[in-house]
Coordinates of C-alpha atoms and ligand atoms in Angstrom, one line a residue:
Chain A
M27 CA -29.9 -3.1 -7.9
E28 CA -26.9 -1.0 -8.8
N29 CA -26.6 0.7 -12.1
I30 CA -23.6 -0.3 -14.2
I31 CA -24.3 2.2 -16.9
E32 CA -25.9 5.6 -16.4
V33 CA -26.5 7.9 -19.4
S34 CA -28.2 11.2 -19.3
S35 CA -28.9 13.9 -22.0
L36 CA -26.2 12.2 -24.1
A37 CA -25.7 13.8 -27.5
K38 CA -23.3 13.2 -30.3
V39 CA -23.1 15.5 -33.3
F40 CA -20.8 14.6 -36.2
A41 CA -19.6 17.4 -38.5
N42 CA -22.8 17.5 -40.5
Q43 CA -25.1 15.2 -38.7
T44 CA -26.7 14.6 -35.3
A45 CA -26.3 10.9 -34.5
I46 CA -28.0 11.1 -31.1
E47 CA -29.8 14.1 -29.7
S48 CA -30.6 13.4 -26.1
V49 CA -30.4 9.9 -24.8
D50 CA -31.2 8.9 -21.2
F51 CA -31.2 5.4 -19.7
Q52 CA -29.7 3.2 -17.0
V53 CA -28.5 -0.4 -17.2
K54 CA -28.7 -2.4 -14.0
Q55 CA -26.0 -4.7 -13.0
G56 CA -26.8 -8.3 -14.1
E57 CA -29.4 -7.6 -16.7
I58 CA -29.5 -8.1 -20.4
F59 CA -30.4 -4.8 -21.9
G60 CA -31.6 -4.6 -25.5
F61 CA -30.8 -1.4 -27.4
L62 CA -33.1 -1.4 -30.5
G63 CA -33.5 1.1 -33.2
P64 CA -33.6 1.4 -37.0
S65 CA -30.4 1.6 -39.0
G66 CA -28.6 4.9 -38.5
S67 CA -30.4 5.7 -35.2
G68 CA -27.2 5.8 -33.3
K69 CA -26.8 2.4 -31.6
T70 CA -23.2 1.9 -32.6
T71 CA -22.4 5.5 -31.8
T72 CA -23.8 5.0 -28.3
I73 CA -21.7 1.8 -27.8
K74 CA -18.6 3.7 -29.0
I75 CA -19.2 6.5 -26.5
L76 CA -19.8 4.0 -23.7
T77 CA -16.5 2.2 -24.5
G78 CA -14.5 5.4 -24.7
Q79 CA -14.0 5.2 -28.5
L80 CA -15.9 8.5 -29.1
T81 CA -16.2 11.6 -27.0
P82 CA -19.8 12.7 -26.5
T83 CA -20.7 16.2 -27.7
S84 CA -22.7 16.8 -24.5
G85 CA -24.4 15.0 -21.7
T86 CA -23.0 12.4 -19.3
A87 CA -22.2 8.8 -19.7
N88 CA -21.0 6.8 -16.7
V89 CA -19.8 3.2 -16.7
F90 CA -18.9 1.4 -13.5
G91 CA -19.8 4.6 -11.7
E92 CA -17.1 6.6 -13.4
S93 CA -17.3 9.0 -16.4
V94 CA -16.4 7.2 -19.6
S95 CA -13.4 9.4 -20.0
Q96 CA -11.9 7.2 -17.3
L97 CA -12.0 4.2 -19.5
K98 CA -8.6 5.0 -20.8
K99 CA -7.3 3.4 -17.6
S100 CA -6.4 -0.2 -18.1
E101 CA -8.1 -1.4 -14.9
Y102 CA -11.4 -0.3 -16.4
R103 CA -10.7 -1.7 -19.8
R104 CA -10.2 -5.1 -18.3
R105 CA -13.8 -5.0 -16.9
F106 CA -15.7 -4.7 -20.2
G107 CA -15.7 -6.6 -23.5
V108 CA -16.9 -5.3 -26.9
L109 CA -18.1 -6.9 -30.1
T110 CA -18.7 -4.3 -32.7
D111 CA -19.7 -4.8 -36.3
N112 CA -16.2 -3.9 -37.5
S113 CA -14.0 -5.2 -34.7
G114 CA -11.0 -6.6 -36.5
L115 CA -9.2 -9.9 -36.4
Y116 CA -5.9 -10.7 -38.0
G117 CA -6.8 -12.5 -41.2
R118 CA -3.4 -14.2 -41.8
L119 CA -3.4 -15.7 -38.3
S120 CA -5.3 -18.7 -37.1
I121 CA -8.3 -18.4 -34.8
Y122 CA -6.0 -19.8 -32.0
D123 CA -3.3 -17.2 -32.6
N124 CA -5.8 -14.4 -32.6
L125 CA -7.2 -15.4 -29.3
K126 CA -3.7 -16.1 -27.9
L127 CA -2.8 -12.5 -28.5
Y128 CA -5.8 -11.4 -26.5
C129 CA -5.1 -13.8 -23.7
D130 CA -1.7 -12.2 -23.3
L131 CA -3.0 -8.7 -23.5
Y132 CA -5.7 -9.4 -20.8
D133 CA -3.4 -11.6 -18.7
V134 CA -5.6 -14.7 -19.2
P135 CA -4.1 -18.2 -19.3
H136 CA -4.1 -19.8 -22.8
S137 CA -6.3 -22.6 -21.4
K138 CA -9.2 -20.2 -21.7
I139 CA -9.0 -20.4 -25.5
D140 CA -10.6 -23.8 -25.8
E141 CA -13.3 -22.9 -23.3
V142 CA -14.5 -19.9 -25.2
L143 CA -14.2 -21.7 -28.6
D144 CA -16.4 -24.4 -27.2
A145 CA -18.9 -21.7 -26.2
V146 CA -19.1 -20.4 -29.8
N147 CA -18.9 -23.9 -31.4
L148 CA -15.5 -23.4 -33.1
K149 CA -13.2 -25.8 -31.1
E150 CA -12.6 -28.0 -34.1
E151 CA -11.6 -25.1 -36.4
K152 CA -9.1 -23.4 -34.1
S153 CA -6.1 -23.8 -36.4
K154 CA -8.0 -22.4 -39.4
K155 CA -6.8 -19.0 -40.8
V156 CA -9.3 -16.3 -40.0
S157 CA -9.3 -15.0 -43.6
S158 CA -10.7 -18.4 -44.7
L159 CA -13.7 -18.3 -42.4
S160 CA -17.3 -17.6 -43.3
K161 CA -18.9 -14.4 -42.1
G162 CA -20.8 -16.2 -39.4
M163 CA -17.7 -18.0 -38.2
T164 CA -15.8 -14.8 -38.1
Q165 CA -18.5 -13.2 -36.0
R166 CA -18.3 -16.1 -33.6
V167 CA -14.5 -15.6 -33.3
T168 CA -15.1 -11.9 -32.6
L169 CA -17.5 -12.9 -29.9
A170 CA -15.1 -15.4 -28.4
R171 CA -12.5 -12.6 -28.3
A172 CA -14.9 -10.3 -26.5
L173 CA -15.5 -13.0 -23.9
I174 CA -12.1 -14.3 -23.3
H175 CA -11.3 -12.2 -20.2
E176 CA -14.7 -12.8 -18.6
P177 CA -15.7 -9.2 -18.5
E178 CA -18.3 -7.9 -16.0
L179 CA -20.0 -5.9 -18.8
L180 CA -20.3 -7.0 -22.4
F181 CA -21.2 -4.7 -25.3
L182 CA -22.6 -6.6 -28.2
D183 CA -23.3 -4.8 -31.4
E184 CA -25.5 -7.1 -33.5
P185 CA -23.8 -10.3 -32.3
T186 CA -25.9 -12.7 -34.4
S187 CA -26.5 -10.6 -37.5
A188 CA -24.5 -13.0 -39.7
L189 CA -25.5 -16.3 -38.0
D190 CA -27.8 -19.1 -39.1
P191 CA -30.7 -19.9 -36.7
T192 CA -28.9 -22.9 -35.1
N193 CA -25.8 -20.9 -34.3
S194 CA -27.9 -18.0 -33.1
L195 CA -29.6 -20.3 -30.7
H196 CA -26.3 -21.7 -29.5
I197 CA -25.0 -18.1 -28.9
H198 CA -28.2 -17.2 -27.1
E199 CA -27.7 -20.1 -24.7
G200 CA -24.2 -19.1 -24.2
L201 CA -25.1 -15.5 -23.5
R202 CA -27.8 -16.6 -21.0
A203 CA -25.3 -18.8 -19.2
L204 CA -22.9 -15.9 -19.0
N205 CA -25.6 -13.6 -17.7
A206 CA -26.6 -16.2 -15.1
K207 CA -23.0 -16.0 -13.9
G208 CA -23.4 -12.3 -13.4
T209 CA -22.3 -10.7 -16.7
T210 CA -24.3 -7.6 -17.6
I211 CA -25.0 -7.5 -21.3
F212 CA -25.7 -4.5 -23.5
L213 CA -27.0 -5.7 -26.8
T214 CA -28.1 -4.1 -30.0
T215 CA -30.0 -6.1 -32.6
H216 CA -32.3 -5.8 -35.5
D217 CA -33.8 -9.2 -34.6
M218 CA -37.0 -8.5 -32.5
H219 CA -37.4 -12.1 -31.7
E220 CA -33.8 -12.2 -30.2
A221 CA -34.6 -9.0 -28.2
E222 CA -37.8 -10.6 -26.9
T223 CA -36.4 -13.9 -25.8
L224 CA -33.1 -12.6 -24.5
C225 CA -33.5 -9.2 -23.0
D226 CA -34.7 -8.3 -19.5
R227 CA -35.5 -4.8 -20.7
V228 CA -35.4 -3.1 -24.1
A229 CA -35.1 0.5 -25.2
F230 CA -36.3 1.8 -28.5
L231 CA -34.0 4.4 -30.0
N232 CA -35.4 6.6 -32.7
K233 CA -34.8 10.1 -34.0
G234 CA -32.0 10.6 -31.5
K235 CA -34.0 9.8 -28.4
I236 CA -35.2 6.8 -26.4
Q237 CA -38.9 6.4 -27.3
L238 CA -39.7 3.5 -25.0
L239 CA -38.0 1.6 -22.3
D240 CA -39.4 -1.4 -20.4
T241 CA -39.5 -5.1 -20.1
P242 CA -40.7 -6.8 -23.3
D243 CA -43.7 -8.2 -21.3
K244 CA -44.9 -4.9 -20.0
L245 CA -44.5 -3.3 -23.4
K246 CA -46.5 -6.0 -25.0
K247 CA -49.2 -5.6 -22.4
R248 CA -49.2 -1.9 -22.7
Y249 CA -49.6 -2.0 -26.4
S250 CA -52.0 -4.9 -26.5
D251 CA -55.5 -4.0 -27.6
S252 CA -56.8 -7.0 -25.5
T253 CA -58.6 -8.6 -28.4
I254 CA -58.5 -12.3 -29.2
T255 CA -58.6 -14.1 -32.5
V256 CA -60.7 -17.2 -32.7
E257 CA -60.3 -19.7 -35.5
L258 CA -63.6 -21.5 -36.3
T259 CA -64.3 -24.9 -37.7
N260 CA -65.4 -23.3 -41.0
G261 CA -62.0 -21.8 -41.4
E262 CA -63.1 -18.3 -40.5
K263 CA -61.0 -16.1 -38.2
V264 CA -62.9 -13.7 -36.0
I265 CA -61.4 -11.0 -33.8
L266 CA -63.3 -10.6 -30.6
P267 CA -63.2 -7.4 -28.6
A268 CA -62.5 -7.3 -24.8
G269 CA -65.4 -7.1 -22.4
S270 CA -68.8 -8.8 -22.1
E271 CA -69.6 -8.5 -25.8
G272 CA -66.6 -10.5 -26.8
A273 CA -67.0 -12.9 -23.9
N274 CA -70.6 -13.7 -24.9
Q275 CA -69.6 -14.3 -28.5
L276 CA -66.8 -16.6 -27.4
F277 CA -69.2 -18.5 -25.1
E278 CA -71.5 -18.9 -28.1
Y279 CA -68.7 -20.3 -30.3
M280 CA -67.5 -22.7 -27.6
N281 CA -71.0 -23.8 -26.7
T282 CA -71.6 -24.8 -30.3
D283 CA -68.2 -26.5 -30.6
Q284 CA -67.0 -24.3 -33.4
V285 CA -63.6 -23.3 -31.9
V286 CA -60.4 -24.6 -33.4
T287 CA -57.8 -22.2 -31.9
I288 CA -57.8 -19.1 -29.7
H289 CA -55.0 -16.5 -29.8
S290 CA -54.5 -13.5 -27.7
N291 CA -53.5 -10.6 -29.9
E292 CA -50.5 -9.3 -28.0
P293 CA -48.3 -7.3 -30.3
T294 CA -44.7 -8.4 -31.0
L295 CA -41.9 -5.9 -30.2
G296 CA -41.7 -5.3 -33.9
D297 CA -45.3 -4.3 -34.1
I298 CA -44.8 -1.9 -31.1
F299 CA -41.8 -0.4 -32.7
V300 CA -43.6 0.3 -35.9
Q301 CA -46.5 1.8 -34.0
V302 CA -44.3 4.0 -31.8
T303 CA -41.9 5.2 -34.4
G304 CA -43.8 4.9 -37.6
R305 CA -40.7 3.3 -38.9
K306 CA -39.8 -0.3 -39.7
L307 CA -36.8 -1.8 -38.1
A308 CA -33.7 -2.7 -40.1
Chain B
M25 CA 4.3 5.1 -18.2
M26 CA 4.2 1.4 -17.5
I27 CA 5.4 -1.1 -20.1
S28 CA 4.6 -4.8 -19.9
W29 CA 7.1 -7.0 -21.5
K30 CA 4.5 -9.8 -21.7
R31 CA 2.2 -7.6 -23.8
V32 CA 5.0 -6.2 -25.9
N33 CA 6.2 -9.7 -26.6
A34 CA 2.7 -10.9 -27.5
I35 CA 2.3 -8.2 -30.1
L36 CA 5.8 -8.9 -31.4
Q37 CA 5.1 -12.6 -31.8
K38 CA 1.8 -11.8 -33.5
D39 CA 3.5 -9.4 -35.9
F40 CA 6.2 -11.8 -36.7
K41 CA 3.7 -14.5 -37.8
D42 CA 1.6 -12.0 -39.6
F43 CA 4.5 -10.3 -41.4
S44 CA 6.2 -13.5 -42.5
R45 CA 2.9 -14.5 -44.3
N46 CA 2.6 -11.0 -45.9
L47 CA 5.0 -11.4 -48.8
A48 CA 3.9 -8.2 -50.5
V49 CA 5.5 -6.2 -47.7
S50 CA 8.1 -8.6 -46.3
S51 CA 9.9 -9.1 -49.6
V52 CA 11.0 -5.4 -49.4
I53 CA 13.6 -6.3 -46.8
F54 CA 15.7 -8.1 -49.5
V55 CA 16.2 -5.0 -51.7
P56 CA 18.9 -3.3 -49.6
I57 CA 20.6 -6.7 -49.0
I58 CA 20.8 -7.4 -52.7
L59 CA 22.0 -4.0 -53.5
G60 CA 24.6 -4.3 -50.8
A61 CA 25.9 -7.5 -52.3
F62 CA 25.9 -5.9 -55.7
Y63 CA 28.0 -2.9 -54.5
G64 CA 30.3 -5.2 -52.6
R65 CA 31.0 -7.3 -55.7
M66 CA 31.6 -4.2 -57.8
G67 CA 34.1 -3.0 -55.2
V68 CA 32.4 0.3 -54.5
D69 CA 33.8 1.5 -51.3
S70 CA 32.9 5.0 -50.2
I71 CA 31.1 6.3 -47.1
D72 CA 28.5 7.9 -49.4
T73 CA 27.5 4.6 -51.0
H74 CA 27.6 2.7 -47.8
F75 CA 25.3 5.1 -46.2
M76 CA 23.1 5.4 -49.2
L77 CA 22.4 1.7 -48.5
V78 CA 22.0 2.3 -44.8
N79 CA 19.6 5.2 -45.3
M80 CA 17.8 3.2 -47.9
T81 CA 17.3 0.4 -45.4
F82 CA 15.9 3.0 -43.0
G83 CA 13.5 4.2 -45.6
M84 CA 12.4 0.8 -46.9
V85 CA 12.5 -1.3 -43.8
A86 CA 12.2 1.1 -40.8
A87 CA 9.8 3.6 -42.3
F88 CA 8.0 1.7 -45.1
V89 CA 7.5 -1.6 -43.3
Q90 CA 6.5 0.1 -40.1
C91 CA 4.1 2.4 -42.0
C92 CA 2.4 -0.6 -43.7
L93 CA 2.2 -2.5 -40.4
I94 CA 0.5 0.3 -38.6
A95 CA -1.8 1.2 -41.6
E96 CA -2.9 -2.4 -41.9
E97 CA -3.9 -2.4 -38.2
K98 CA -5.9 0.7 -38.8
E99 CA -7.5 -0.5 -42.1
K100 CA -8.5 -3.9 -40.6
N101 CA -9.7 -2.2 -37.3
T102 CA -7.4 -4.4 -35.3
L103 CA -5.7 -1.4 -33.8
R104 CA -9.0 -0.6 -32.1
G105 CA -9.0 -4.0 -30.4
L106 CA -5.5 -3.4 -29.1
M107 CA -6.5 0.1 -27.9
L108 CA -9.5 -1.3 -26.1
S109 CA -7.5 -3.9 -24.3
P110 CA -5.6 -3.1 -21.0
A111 CA -2.4 -2.6 -23.1
S112 CA -0.9 0.9 -22.5
T113 CA 0.3 3.2 -25.3
A114 CA 3.8 2.2 -24.5
D115 CA 2.9 -1.5 -24.8
I116 CA 1.2 -1.1 -28.1
L117 CA 3.7 1.3 -29.8
G118 CA 6.6 -0.6 -28.3
G119 CA 5.2 -3.9 -29.5
K120 CA 4.4 -2.6 -32.9
S121 CA 7.9 -1.1 -33.3
L122 CA 10.0 -4.0 -32.0
L123 CA 9.7 -6.3 -35.1
T124 CA 10.6 -3.4 -37.4
F125 CA 13.5 -2.5 -35.2
I126 CA 14.9 -6.0 -35.1
M127 CA 14.5 -6.4 -38.9
T128 CA 16.1 -3.0 -39.6
M129 CA 19.1 -4.0 -37.5
V130 CA 19.4 -7.4 -39.2
V131 CA 19.0 -5.9 -42.7
V132 CA 21.5 -3.1 -42.0
F133 CA 24.0 -5.6 -40.7
F134 CA 23.8 -7.9 -43.8
T135 CA 23.7 -5.0 -46.2
V136 CA 26.9 -3.3 -44.9
Y137 CA 28.5 -6.7 -44.4
L138 CA 27.9 -7.6 -48.0
A139 CA 28.9 -4.1 -49.2
E140 CA 32.1 -4.7 -47.3
Y141 CA 31.9 -1.5 -45.2
K142 CA 34.4 -1.7 -42.3
P143 CA 33.8 1.3 -40.0
A144 CA 36.9 2.7 -38.3
N145 CA 35.0 2.7 -35.1
V146 CA 32.2 0.1 -34.9
A147 CA 30.8 1.2 -31.6
I148 CA 30.1 4.7 -32.7
I149 CA 28.7 3.7 -36.0
A150 CA 26.5 1.1 -34.4
A151 CA 25.2 3.5 -31.8
A152 CA 24.4 6.1 -34.5
I153 CA 22.6 3.5 -36.6
V154 CA 20.5 2.3 -33.7
L155 CA 19.6 5.9 -32.7
S156 CA 18.8 6.9 -36.3
S157 CA 16.5 3.8 -36.7
F158 CA 14.3 5.1 -33.9
F159 CA 13.6 8.2 -35.9
Y160 CA 12.6 6.3 -39.0
I161 CA 10.4 3.9 -37.1
A162 CA 8.6 6.8 -35.5
L163 CA 8.2 8.4 -38.8
G164 CA 6.8 5.2 -40.3
T165 CA 4.4 5.0 -37.3
L166 CA 3.2 8.6 -37.9
L167 CA 2.6 8.1 -41.6
G168 CA 0.8 4.8 -40.8
L169 CA -1.4 6.5 -38.3
Y170 CA -2.3 9.2 -40.9
S171 CA -3.2 6.9 -43.7
K172 CA -6.5 5.0 -43.9
S173 CA -5.3 2.0 -45.8
V174 CA -2.1 0.1 -46.6
L175 CA -2.4 1.3 -50.2
E176 CA -2.5 4.9 -49.1
A177 CA 0.4 4.3 -46.7
S178 CA 2.6 2.8 -49.3
V179 CA 2.0 5.9 -51.5
I180 CA 2.7 8.5 -48.9
V181 CA 5.8 6.8 -47.6
M182 CA 7.5 6.8 -51.1
P183 CA 8.7 10.4 -51.0
V184 CA 10.2 9.7 -47.6
I185 CA 12.2 6.8 -48.9
I186 CA 13.5 8.8 -51.8
V187 CA 14.4 11.9 -49.8
F188 CA 16.2 9.9 -47.1
S189 CA 18.0 7.5 -49.4
L190 CA 19.5 10.3 -51.5
G191 CA 21.7 11.4 -48.6
S192 CA 24.8 12.6 -50.3
F193 CA 22.9 13.8 -53.4
I194 CA 21.2 16.4 -51.3
T195 CA 24.5 17.9 -50.2
L196 CA 25.5 18.4 -53.8
V197 CA 22.3 20.4 -54.5
V198 CA 22.7 22.3 -51.3
E199 CA 26.0 23.7 -52.5
K200 CA 24.2 25.4 -55.4
Y201 CA 21.2 26.6 -53.4
P202 CA 22.2 28.0 -50.0
I203 CA 18.5 28.2 -48.9
L204 CA 18.6 24.4 -48.7
Q205 CA 21.2 24.7 -46.1
V206 CA 18.6 23.5 -43.5
A207 CA 18.4 20.2 -45.3
T208 CA 21.9 19.4 -44.0
Y209 CA 20.3 19.1 -40.5
L210 CA 18.3 16.1 -41.7
P211 CA 19.2 12.9 -39.7
N212 CA 20.3 11.1 -42.8
I213 CA 22.8 13.8 -43.7
Q214 CA 24.0 14.0 -40.2
L215 CA 24.6 10.3 -40.2
V216 CA 26.7 10.5 -43.3
E217 CA 28.7 13.4 -41.8
L218 CA 29.2 11.5 -38.6
A219 CA 30.4 8.5 -40.5
T220 CA 32.8 10.6 -42.6
K221 CA 34.3 12.1 -39.4
V222 CA 34.6 8.7 -37.8
E223 CA 36.5 7.5 -40.9
A224 CA 38.8 10.5 -40.6
G225 CA 39.6 9.3 -37.1
A226 CA 37.1 11.1 -34.9
G227 CA 36.1 9.6 -31.5
F228 CA 32.8 10.0 -29.6
G229 CA 33.8 13.5 -28.6
G230 CA 34.3 14.5 -32.2
V231 CA 30.7 13.6 -33.3
L232 CA 28.7 14.7 -30.4
V233 CA 27.0 17.5 -32.4
E234 CA 25.8 15.0 -35.0
F235 CA 24.6 12.7 -32.3
A236 CA 22.7 15.5 -30.6
I237 CA 21.0 16.5 -33.8
I238 CA 19.9 13.0 -34.5
L239 CA 18.7 12.6 -30.9
G240 CA 16.7 15.8 -31.4
W241 CA 14.9 14.3 -34.4
V242 CA 14.3 11.1 -32.5
I243 CA 12.8 12.9 -29.5
A244 CA 10.6 15.2 -31.6
S245 CA 9.3 12.3 -33.7
L246 CA 8.6 10.1 -30.7
I247 CA 6.6 12.9 -29.0
L248 CA 4.6 13.6 -32.1
T249 CA 3.9 9.9 -32.6
V250 CA 2.5 9.5 -29.0
V251 CA 0.4 12.7 -29.3
I252 CA -1.1 11.6 -32.7
Y253 CA -1.7 8.1 -31.4
R254 CA -3.5 9.3 -28.3
K255 CA -5.7 11.5 -30.6
R256 CA -6.5 8.6 -32.8
M257 CA -7.7 6.6 -29.8
V258 CA -10.9 8.6 -29.7
D259 CA -12.2 9.8 -33.0
Ligands
ATP27 N1 -17.6 8.8 -37.8 C1 -18.8 9.3 -38.2 N2 -18.8 10.5 -38.9 C2 -19.9 11.1 -39.3 N3 -21.2 10.5 -39.1 C3 -21.2 9.4 -38.5 C4 -20.0 8.7 -38.0 N4 -20.4 7.6 -37.3 C5 -21.8 7.5 -37.4 N5 -22.3 8.6 -38.1 C6 -23.7 8.9 -38.4 O1 -24.4 8.8 -37.2 C7 -25.6 8.1 -37.4 C8 -25.8 7.0 -36.4 O2 -24.9 5.9 -36.8 P1 -24.8 4.6 -36.1 O3 -23.7 3.8 -36.7 O4 -24.6 4.8 -34.6 O5 -26.2 3.9 -36.3 P2 -26.7 2.4 -35.9 O6 -27.9 2.6 -35.1 O7 -25.6 1.7 -35.3 O8 -27.1 1.8 -37.3 P3 -27.0 0.3 -37.9 O9 -28.2 -0.4 -37.3 O10 -27.1 0.4 -39.3 O11 -25.7 -0.3 -37.4 C9 -25.7 7.7 -38.8 O12 -26.5 8.7 -39.5 C10 -24.3 7.8 -39.3 O13 -24.2 8.2 -40.6
MG28 MG1 -24.5 -0.1 -35.9

């Protein structure tokens, strides 16, 4: 599969602070790539570099096979969409008018507005003024705006941070549907569950570098200690080690009808993150 | 540079809706008109007063309003959205300037009409006013790009309004302090000089120097605006 993003030895130093030190990764065409890291680890900075809003201090960053400095050209800008935590909407205008402006800027017919509003569950509120919307609704309008021109590549910086679980789920479904149609998604999130259910691969960013990068499944297997937890009829929970010793013990419990539940102790992405970085997410 | 009328028009329409709902800024456009009506009723009829009103319109509408519009786009992070879209620098700056230009022209028209200014040569005066407005709109854009918020913008644009509205007053001071001679090259003073010459019967040929100087200001301010804008695209 072709790489749509290629980053190597990427660094960004602000006046008095190193945001990212040396970041390397590739994003394949058609995947959902999760970019995870604690607050201040440089996730937004990386997205800004990849969308041409910041110039890197050193290293290379290519998007669509071209250096990000080429993103100034409008034919490239048409190919990606961005949702960042501070992307602005016009507060005095309605949702519809905000999206209409973007339709015209991207040469998209206005009929697309209803379609994207449907995807973010806001069709009924389209004539509402943006300044009167709740945080979660605003975030959904921002997402609708990022999607309106059907970009090949979508950068989402914490797209569901202000959403309730129902709307998050709805957005997840929408993102999966987009992805199924071929959109590559680069996503940052603090929500490990979101990363786990949505992403094909995840990267853990910490202390200016990528600490881990793999599919959630492989990471969980790699960090699993292969123990299982057995809940017994007397309410006790015992952790059994891998190997014959654990197997014999389990056989014993099962033979005497004491087993209520059995859980494999695979770690969550959150557990792995804490283990690898010694830091908690968020 | 390519300019897309569709995009310019989209930004213009958006700005018009937004501006008409932003009373804090939009009410400013009535100040010159009211003053114009006031002077007209009082029967004040001198080039200096008429052009104080015109220059005040430039300061309050062209520079101040434009500065606030740009600063608000920056403050609310909407300028970033425009910049990330396929719209070119010309589309965005053109679109963002068009509303201010139209309003400046409308306000100048009503102001001088109510002040009962009847230029000896309407074509020359109209051309000079249109040309001058470009300078003030570019100046407003520049100040807007420099400020971080609408509040900051409205503070830094104040001295500009004052300096440029006090056209003829500056000439009086200059006579006392010859060092200030350079101030007579300011576009507002040049506009007053141009209008005075036209009133004395000068044609296009007689005011070419004034036109050239104003054009110089326009070109310089436009170049500076585009350069600063491009710098602001990547921070
Ligand atoms: N414009 C800037 N000037 C100076 N420092 C900056 C700037 N932008 C970001 N930084 C610094 O760079 C570091 C990385 O910031 P960034 O916003 O990329 O983190 P993040 O991973 O997105 O965090 P969060 O999860 O809280 O959104 C932070 O320490 C931040 O203070
Ligand atoms: Mg961030």
